[in-house]
C-alpha cells in the first residue's frame, strides 16, 4: 500500500497537470478532491466483472463505481441528477471514465450495478482496505463509539406481538427453578463477530432517541453505528434497525475495530454503561471511558451532581473527563456524513442498499480526512 505522502505527490505533480492538459481547462477544487479520492481508494481495482454471464452484459461497472464516489463527493441527491451532471460536465465525465455524453449508461444500468455492489458488499470491502492499508500498522489513541439516525423512504416492518407467558406470583417453591431469558448483550458474550452481526435486527422500523438538547426524536428507518478514530476517521460501521439500542452493537463494533487498528481507549456515552461492555473492552487490552448512567437511581444522581460541584469548587479536572471530550470525533463524523456526503438523502430501500449508499459517503469522508494529514 502506497504512503499518503507518495499518493499526494503523484496526484499533485503528475495527475493534475495531465488531466488539465487533456480536458484543456483548469481543475476546480472540487474536482481535485475527487481525483485525489479516486486515486487513494482505487475502487475500480476491486470491481469484479464476470467473464461469463447470463442476460445483458454487465458493462461500465468500473466507471459506474467511480461515478457513485463522485455522487457522494458532490452530495448529489439522486442517480438521475448524477447522470445529468455527467452529461453536462465533460471534466467530471472523463474523470469517471466516459469520453462522450452518449456513452453514459441509462439510469437502469446504474440501478442494476448498485444492486450488484450491494450484494457483494463492495463499499465495505473498499473501506476496510483503506483503513487496514493506511492505519492498520499505527496505534490509535481513542476510538469514539456512537450511533446516528438514518431516515428511510420505506414502510416500517410491523412488529409481531409476542405472547407473554403469565408469571407465577410470589416466591418460587422449594426446588423450583425459574430460568430468566438472557438479554442480547448477555448472549453476545459467547458469540464471535459474525454471529453477533447476524443476530442484530436489520429491518426498517421506528426508533426513538434523545438528542443533545434533551428532547426525544422519533424516525422511521435505520440506525448507523460508527467507531471513529482520532482525526475524525471512521473505522467500522454497522447498520441496524432504528429500534436497536446502542449497547447491543458495542461488542460487534469493538470486535470489527480490533481487527483493523490497535487503540488504547474506548470512549462511549451513558447508553453503553454496562459491566459486560466494560469487561469486553478490557479483554481487548483497552481502557473503557464511559459516562455513568444512574438509570433512575435518585441517590446516584444526587451523588454525581454533588461530585461535579465539588470538582468545580476545587477547580479540579479529572483526566478521564479530558479524554472523554475526544468523543466529539464520532459526532463530527455523523454530522459530515449527513451534511456533505449524502447521509440525509437515502433514496434506496432495503438494508443492503441503504448500507451501500451510506458506505460510499463514508469512503469519501475517510479519504478526505486521511489526505488532510498530508496537506
Coordinates of C-alpha atoms in Angstrom, one line a residue:
X1 CA 0.0 0.0 0.0
X2 CA 1.4 3.4 -1.0
X3 CA 2.0 6.0 1.6
X4 CA -0.3 9.1 1.7
X5 CA 2.6 11.5 1.0
X6 CA 3.5 9.4 -2.1
X7 CA -0.1 9.5 -3.3
X8 CA -0.3 13.2 -2.8
X9 CA 2.9 13.8 -4.7
X10 CA 1.8 11.7 -7.6
X11 CA -1.6 13.5 -7.7
X12 CA -0.2 17.0 -7.3
X13 CA 2.8 16.8 -9.6
X14 CA 1.7 14.3 -12.2
X15 CA -2.0 13.6 -12.3
X16 CA -3.4 17.1 -12.1
X17 CA -1.3 18.6 -14.9
X18 CA -2.0 15.5 -17.1
X19 CA -5.8 15.8 -16.6
X20 CA -5.8 19.6 -17.2
X21 CA -3.9 19.1 -20.4
X22 CA -6.3 16.5 -21.6
X23 CA -9.5 18.4 -20.8
X24 CA -7.9 21.8 -21.8
X25 CA -9.2 23.7 -18.8
X26 CA -8.0 24.0 -15.1
X27 CA -9.5 21.7 -12.5
X28 CA -11.7 23.2 -9.8
X29 CA -11.0 22.4 -6.1
X30 CA -13.9 20.0 -6.0
X31 CA -12.6 18.1 -9.0
X32 CA -9.2 18.0 -7.4
X33 CA -10.6 16.5 -4.3
X34 CA -12.5 13.9 -6.4
X35 CA -9.4 12.9 -8.3
X36 CA -7.4 12.6 -5.0
X37 CA -10.1 10.4 -3.5
X38 CA -10.3 8.1 -6.6
X39 CA -6.5 7.8 -6.6
X40 CA -6.4 6.9 -2.9
X41 CA -9.2 4.3 -2.9
X42 CA -8.7 2.7 -6.3
X43 CA -12.3 1.4 -6.3
X44 CA -12.1 0.2 -9.9
X45 CA -9.5 -2.4 -8.9
X46 CA -12.0 -4.1 -6.6
X47 CA -14.9 -4.2 -9.0
X48 CA -15.1 -7.7 -10.4
X49 CA -16.8 -8.2 -13.8
X50 CA -17.5 -11.9 -14.5
X51 CA -16.2 -13.4 -17.8
X52 CA -19.4 -15.4 -18.3
X53 CA -22.9 -14.1 -17.6
X54 CA -26.5 -14.7 -18.5
X55 CA -28.6 -11.9 -19.9
X56 CA -27.4 -8.4 -20.6
X57 CA -23.6 -7.7 -20.5
X58 CA -22.5 -6.0 -17.3
X59 CA -20.8 -3.1 -19.0
X60 CA -19.3 0.1 -17.4
X61 CA -19.2 -1.4 -13.9
X62 CA -15.9 0.2 -13.0
X63 CA -16.9 3.6 -14.4
X64 CA -20.2 3.4 -12.6
X65 CA -18.4 2.6 -9.3
X66 CA -16.3 5.8 -9.8
X67 CA -19.5 7.7 -10.6
X68 CA -21.1 6.7 -7.3
X69 CA -18.0 8.0 -5.5
X70 CA -18.5 11.3 -7.4
X71 CA -22.1 11.3 -6.3
X72 CA -21.2 11.1 -2.6
X73 CA -18.4 13.6 -3.1
X74 CA -20.7 16.2 -4.7
X75 CA -23.6 15.4 -2.3
X76 CA -25.9 14.7 -5.3
X77 CA -29.5 13.8 -4.4
X78 CA -30.5 11.2 -6.9
X79 CA -28.9 8.9 -9.6
X80 CA -30.9 10.9 -12.3
X81 CA -29.2 14.1 -11.1
X82 CA -25.8 12.4 -11.2
X83 CA -26.4 11.3 -14.8
X84 CA -27.4 14.8 -15.8
X85 CA -24.3 16.2 -14.2
X86 CA -22.1 13.6 -16.0
X87 CA -23.6 14.5 -19.4
X88 CA -23.2 18.3 -18.9
X89 CA -19.7 18.3 -17.2
X90 CA -17.0 16.9 -19.6
X91 CA -14.2 17.0 -16.9
X92 CA -16.4 15.0 -14.4
X93 CA -17.4 12.6 -17.1
X94 CA -13.8 12.0 -18.2
X95 CA -12.6 11.5 -14.7
X96 CA -15.3 8.8 -14.1
X97 CA -14.2 7.1 -17.4
X98 CA -16.5 8.2 -20.2
X99 CA -15.3 10.3 -23.2
X100 CA -18.7 11.3 -24.7
X101 CA -22.0 12.1 -23.2
X102 CA -23.7 9.4 -25.3
X103 CA -21.5 6.8 -23.6
X104 CA -23.0 7.4 -20.1
X105 CA -25.3 4.5 -19.3
X106 CA -29.1 4.7 -18.7
X107 CA -30.4 5.1 -15.1
X108 CA -31.5 1.4 -15.2
X109 CA -27.9 0.3 -15.7
X110 CA -26.8 2.4 -12.7
X111 CA -29.6 0.7 -10.7
X112 CA -28.5 -2.8 -11.6
X113 CA -24.9 -2.0 -10.9
X114 CA -25.8 -0.6 -7.5
X115 CA -27.7 -3.7 -6.7
X116 CA -24.7 -5.8 -7.6
X117 CA -22.4 -3.6 -5.4
X118 CA -24.9 -4.1 -2.5
X119 CA -24.9 -7.8 -2.8
X120 CA -21.1 -8.1 -2.9
X121 CA -20.5 -5.5 -0.2
X122 CA -18.2 -3.6 -2.5
X123 CA -18.3 -0.3 -0.4
X124 CA -17.5 -2.1 2.8
X125 CA -14.6 -4.0 1.2
X126 CA -13.1 -0.8 -0.2
X127 CA -13.4 1.0 3.2
X128 CA -11.8 -1.9 5.0
X129 CA -8.8 -2.0 2.6
X130 CA -8.3 1.8 3.1
X131 CA -8.3 1.5 6.9
X132 CA -6.1 -1.6 7.1
X133 CA -3.7 -0.2 4.5
X134 CA -3.2 3.3 6.0
X135 CA -4.0 2.9 9.7
X136 CA -3.6 -0.8 10.4
X137 CA 0.1 -0.5 11.5
X138 CA -0.4 2.6 13.6
X139 CA -1.5 2.9 17.2
X140 CA -4.7 4.9 17.6
X141 CA -5.2 6.7 20.8
X142 CA -9.0 6.9 21.1
X143 CA -11.9 5.1 19.5
X144 CA -15.2 7.0 19.9
X145 CA -18.4 5.0 19.6
X146 CA -21.9 6.4 18.9
X147 CA -24.9 6.0 16.5
X148 CA -26.9 8.3 14.3
X149 CA -30.4 8.1 12.9
X150 CA -31.0 7.3 9.2
X151 CA -34.3 8.2 7.7
X152 CA -35.6 5.8 5.1
X153 CA -38.3 6.0 2.4
X154 CA -39.9 2.7 3.2
X155 CA -42.6 1.4 5.4
X156 CA -41.5 0.2 8.8
X157 CA -41.9 -3.5 9.4
X158 CA -44.9 -4.5 11.5
X159 CA -43.8 -6.0 14.8
X160 CA -45.3 -9.3 15.8
X161 CA -46.6 -9.2 19.3
X162 CA -45.1 -11.9 21.4
X163 CA -47.4 -13.9 23.5
X164 CA -46.5 -13.2 27.1
X165 CA -46.4 -16.1 29.5
X166 CA -48.1 -15.4 32.8
X167 CA -45.6 -15.2 35.6
X168 CA -46.3 -17.1 38.8
X169 CA -46.9 -14.7 41.6
X170 CA -44.9 -14.9 44.8
X171 CA -41.6 -16.7 45.6
X172 CA -40.6 -19.9 43.8
X173 CA -41.4 -23.1 45.6
X174 CA -38.7 -25.2 47.2
X175 CA -36.8 -26.9 44.4
X176 CA -38.5 -24.8 41.6
X177 CA -36.1 -23.2 39.1
X178 CA -37.3 -20.1 37.2
X179 CA -34.9 -19.5 34.3
X180 CA -34.5 -15.9 33.2
X181 CA -34.2 -15.3 29.5
X182 CA -30.8 -13.9 28.7
X183 CA -30.6 -10.5 27.0
X184 CA -28.9 -10.0 23.6
X185 CA -25.9 -8.4 25.3
X186 CA -25.5 -11.4 27.6
X187 CA -25.8 -13.8 24.6
X188 CA -23.1 -11.9 22.7
X189 CA -20.5 -12.9 25.3
X190 CA -20.4 -16.4 23.9
X191 CA -20.6 -15.4 20.2
X192 CA -18.0 -14.5 17.6
X193 CA -18.3 -11.3 15.5
X194 CA -20.2 -12.9 12.6
X195 CA -22.7 -14.5 14.9
X196 CA -23.3 -11.1 16.7
X197 CA -23.9 -9.3 13.3
X198 CA -26.4 -12.0 12.2
X199 CA -28.3 -11.7 15.5
X200 CA -28.9 -8.0 15.1
X201 CA -32.2 -6.8 13.7
X202 CA -31.8 -5.2 10.2
X203 CA -35.3 -4.4 9.1
X204 CA -36.7 -0.9 8.8
X205 CA -38.7 0.1 11.8
X206 CA -39.4 3.1 14.1
X207 CA -36.7 4.3 16.6
X208 CA -36.7 6.9 19.3
X209 CA -33.6 8.7 20.6
X210 CA -32.7 11.5 23.0
X211 CA -30.9 14.3 21.1
X212 CA -28.1 16.5 22.5
X213 CA -30.7 19.1 23.8
X214 CA -32.6 16.5 25.8
X215 CA -35.6 16.1 23.5
X216 CA -36.9 12.8 22.2
X217 CA -36.7 12.3 18.4
X218 CA -38.6 9.5 16.5
X219 CA -37.9 8.4 13.0
X220 CA -38.7 5.6 10.6
X221 CA -35.6 3.8 9.1
X222 CA -32.4 2.6 10.4
X223 CA -29.5 3.4 12.8
X224 CA -25.9 3.7 11.8
X225 CA -23.4 2.7 14.5
X226 CA -19.9 4.1 14.0
X227 CA -16.4 3.7 15.5
X228 CA -14.3 6.8 14.8
X229 CA -10.6 7.3 15.5
X230 CA -8.7 10.4 16.3
X231 CA -8.8 12.8 13.3
X232 CA -12.5 12.1 12.6
X233 CA -11.7 8.9 10.7
X234 CA -14.5 6.3 10.6
X235 CA -13.1 2.8 11.3
X236 CA -16.1 0.5 11.5
X237 CA -19.8 0.9 10.7
X238 CA -22.8 -1.3 11.4
X239 CA -26.4 -0.6 10.1
X240 CA -29.2 -1.9 12.2
X241 CA -32.9 -1.3 12.7
X242 CA -33.8 2.0 14.2
X243 CA -35.1 0.5 17.4
X244 CA -31.9 -1.4 18.3
X245 CA -30.3 0.0 21.5
X246 CA -26.8 1.3 21.2
X247 CA -25.4 -1.0 23.8
X248 CA -26.4 -4.1 21.7
X249 CA -23.9 -3.1 19.0
X250 CA -21.0 -2.2 21.2
X251 CA -19.4 -5.7 21.2
X252 CA -19.6 -6.5 17.5
X253 CA -18.3 -3.0 16.7
X254 CA -15.4 -3.5 19.1
X255 CA -14.6 -6.8 17.5
X256 CA -14.6 -5.4 14.0
X257 CA -12.4 -2.4 15.0
X258 CA -9.9 -4.6 16.9
X259 CA -9.2 -6.5 13.7
X260 CA -8.3 -3.3 11.8
X261 CA -6.5 -1.0 14.2
X262 CA -4.8 -1.0 17.6
X263 CA -6.3 1.6 20.0
X264 CA -5.8 2.4 23.7
X265 CA -9.1 4.0 24.9
X266 CA -12.8 3.3 24.1
X267 CA -15.0 6.4 24.6
X268 CA -18.7 5.9 24.9
X269 CA -21.7 7.8 26.3
X270 CA -24.1 6.7 29.1
X271 CA -26.0 4.4 26.7
X272 CA -23.1 2.0 26.8
X273 CA -22.8 1.9 30.6
X274 CA -22.8 -1.8 31.2
X275 CA -20.4 -4.2 33.1
X276 CA -20.4 -6.5 30.1
X277 CA -19.2 -3.8 27.7
X278 CA -16.5 -2.6 30.1
X279 CA -15.3 -6.2 30.7
X280 CA -15.1 -6.8 26.9
X281 CA -13.2 -3.6 26.3
X282 CA -10.6 -4.6 29.0
X283 CA -10.3 -8.1 27.5
X284 CA -9.2 -6.4 24.2
X285 CA -6.5 -4.5 26.1
X286 CA -8.3 -1.2 26.0
X287 CA -9.3 1.3 28.7
X288 CA -13.0 2.0 28.7
X289 CA -14.1 5.5 29.5
X290 CA -17.9 5.5 29.7
X291 CA -20.2 8.2 31.0
X292 CA -22.1 6.9 34.1
X293 CA -25.9 6.2 33.8
X294 CA -27.8 6.4 37.1
X295 CA -30.8 4.6 35.4
X296 CA -33.4 6.2 37.6
X297 CA -31.4 5.9 40.8
X298 CA -32.1 9.2 42.6
X299 CA -29.4 8.8 45.2
X300 CA -26.9 8.1 42.4
X301 CA -28.0 11.2 40.5
X302 CA -27.5 13.3 43.6
X303 CA -24.1 11.9 44.2
X304 CA -23.0 12.7 40.7
X305 CA -24.3 16.3 40.9
X306 CA -22.5 16.8 44.2
X307 CA -19.3 15.4 42.8
X308 CA -19.4 17.8 39.9
X309 CA -20.0 20.7 42.3
X310 CA -17.0 19.7 44.4
X311 CA -14.7 19.4 41.4
X312 CA -15.9 22.8 40.2
X313 CA -15.3 24.4 43.6
X314 CA -11.8 22.9 43.8
X315 CA -11.1 23.7 40.2
X316 CA -10.2 20.1 39.6
X317 CA -10.4 18.5 36.2
X318 CA -10.5 14.7 36.1
X319 CA -8.0 13.3 33.4
X320 CA -10.7 10.9 32.2
X321 CA -13.0 13.8 31.6
X322 CA -10.4 15.4 29.3
X323 CA -10.1 12.2 27.3
X324 CA -13.9 11.8 27.2
X325 CA -14.1 15.1 25.4
X326 CA -12.4 13.5 22.4
X327 CA -15.7 11.6 21.9
X328 CA -16.8 14.6 19.7
X329 CA -14.8 12.9 16.9
X330 CA -17.6 10.5 16.1
X331 CA -20.3 13.2 16.4
X332 CA -18.4 15.3 13.8
X333 CA -18.2 12.2 11.6
X334 CA -22.0 11.8 11.9
X335 CA -22.5 15.5 11.0
X336 CA -20.2 15.5 8.0
X337 CA -21.7 12.3 6.6
X338 CA -25.2 13.8 6.7
X339 CA -24.4 17.3 5.6
X340 CA -21.7 16.8 3.0
X341 CA -21.7 13.2 1.8
X342 CA -25.3 12.1 1.2
X343 CA -26.3 10.7 4.6
X344 CA -29.5 12.7 4.7
X345 CA -30.6 11.7 1.1
X346 CA -31.3 8.0 1.2
X347 CA -33.4 7.1 -1.8
X348 CA -32.9 3.4 -1.8
X349 CA -34.8 0.6 0.1
X350 CA -33.6 -2.4 2.0
X351 CA -30.8 -2.9 4.5
X352 CA -28.1 -3.9 1.9
X353 CA -28.7 -0.9 -0.4
X354 CA -29.0 1.6 2.4
X355 CA -25.7 0.4 3.9
X356 CA -24.0 0.6 0.5
X357 CA -25.3 4.2 -0.1
X358 CA -24.0 5.3 3.3
X359 CA -20.7 3.5 2.9
X360 CA -20.0 5.4 -0.3
X361 CA -20.2 8.5 1.7
X362 CA -18.1 7.0 4.5
X363 CA -15.4 6.1 1.9
X364 CA -15.2 9.7 0.6
X365 CA -15.2 11.1 4.2
X366 CA -12.4 8.7 5.2
X367 CA -10.3 9.6 2.1
X368 CA -10.8 13.4 2.8
X369 CA -9.7 13.1 6.4
X370 CA -6.7 11.0 5.6
X371 CA -5.4 13.4 3.0
X372 CA -5.8 16.3 5.4
X373 CA -2.9 14.9 7.4
X374 CA -0.7 15.3 4.3
X375 CA -2.0 18.7 3.0

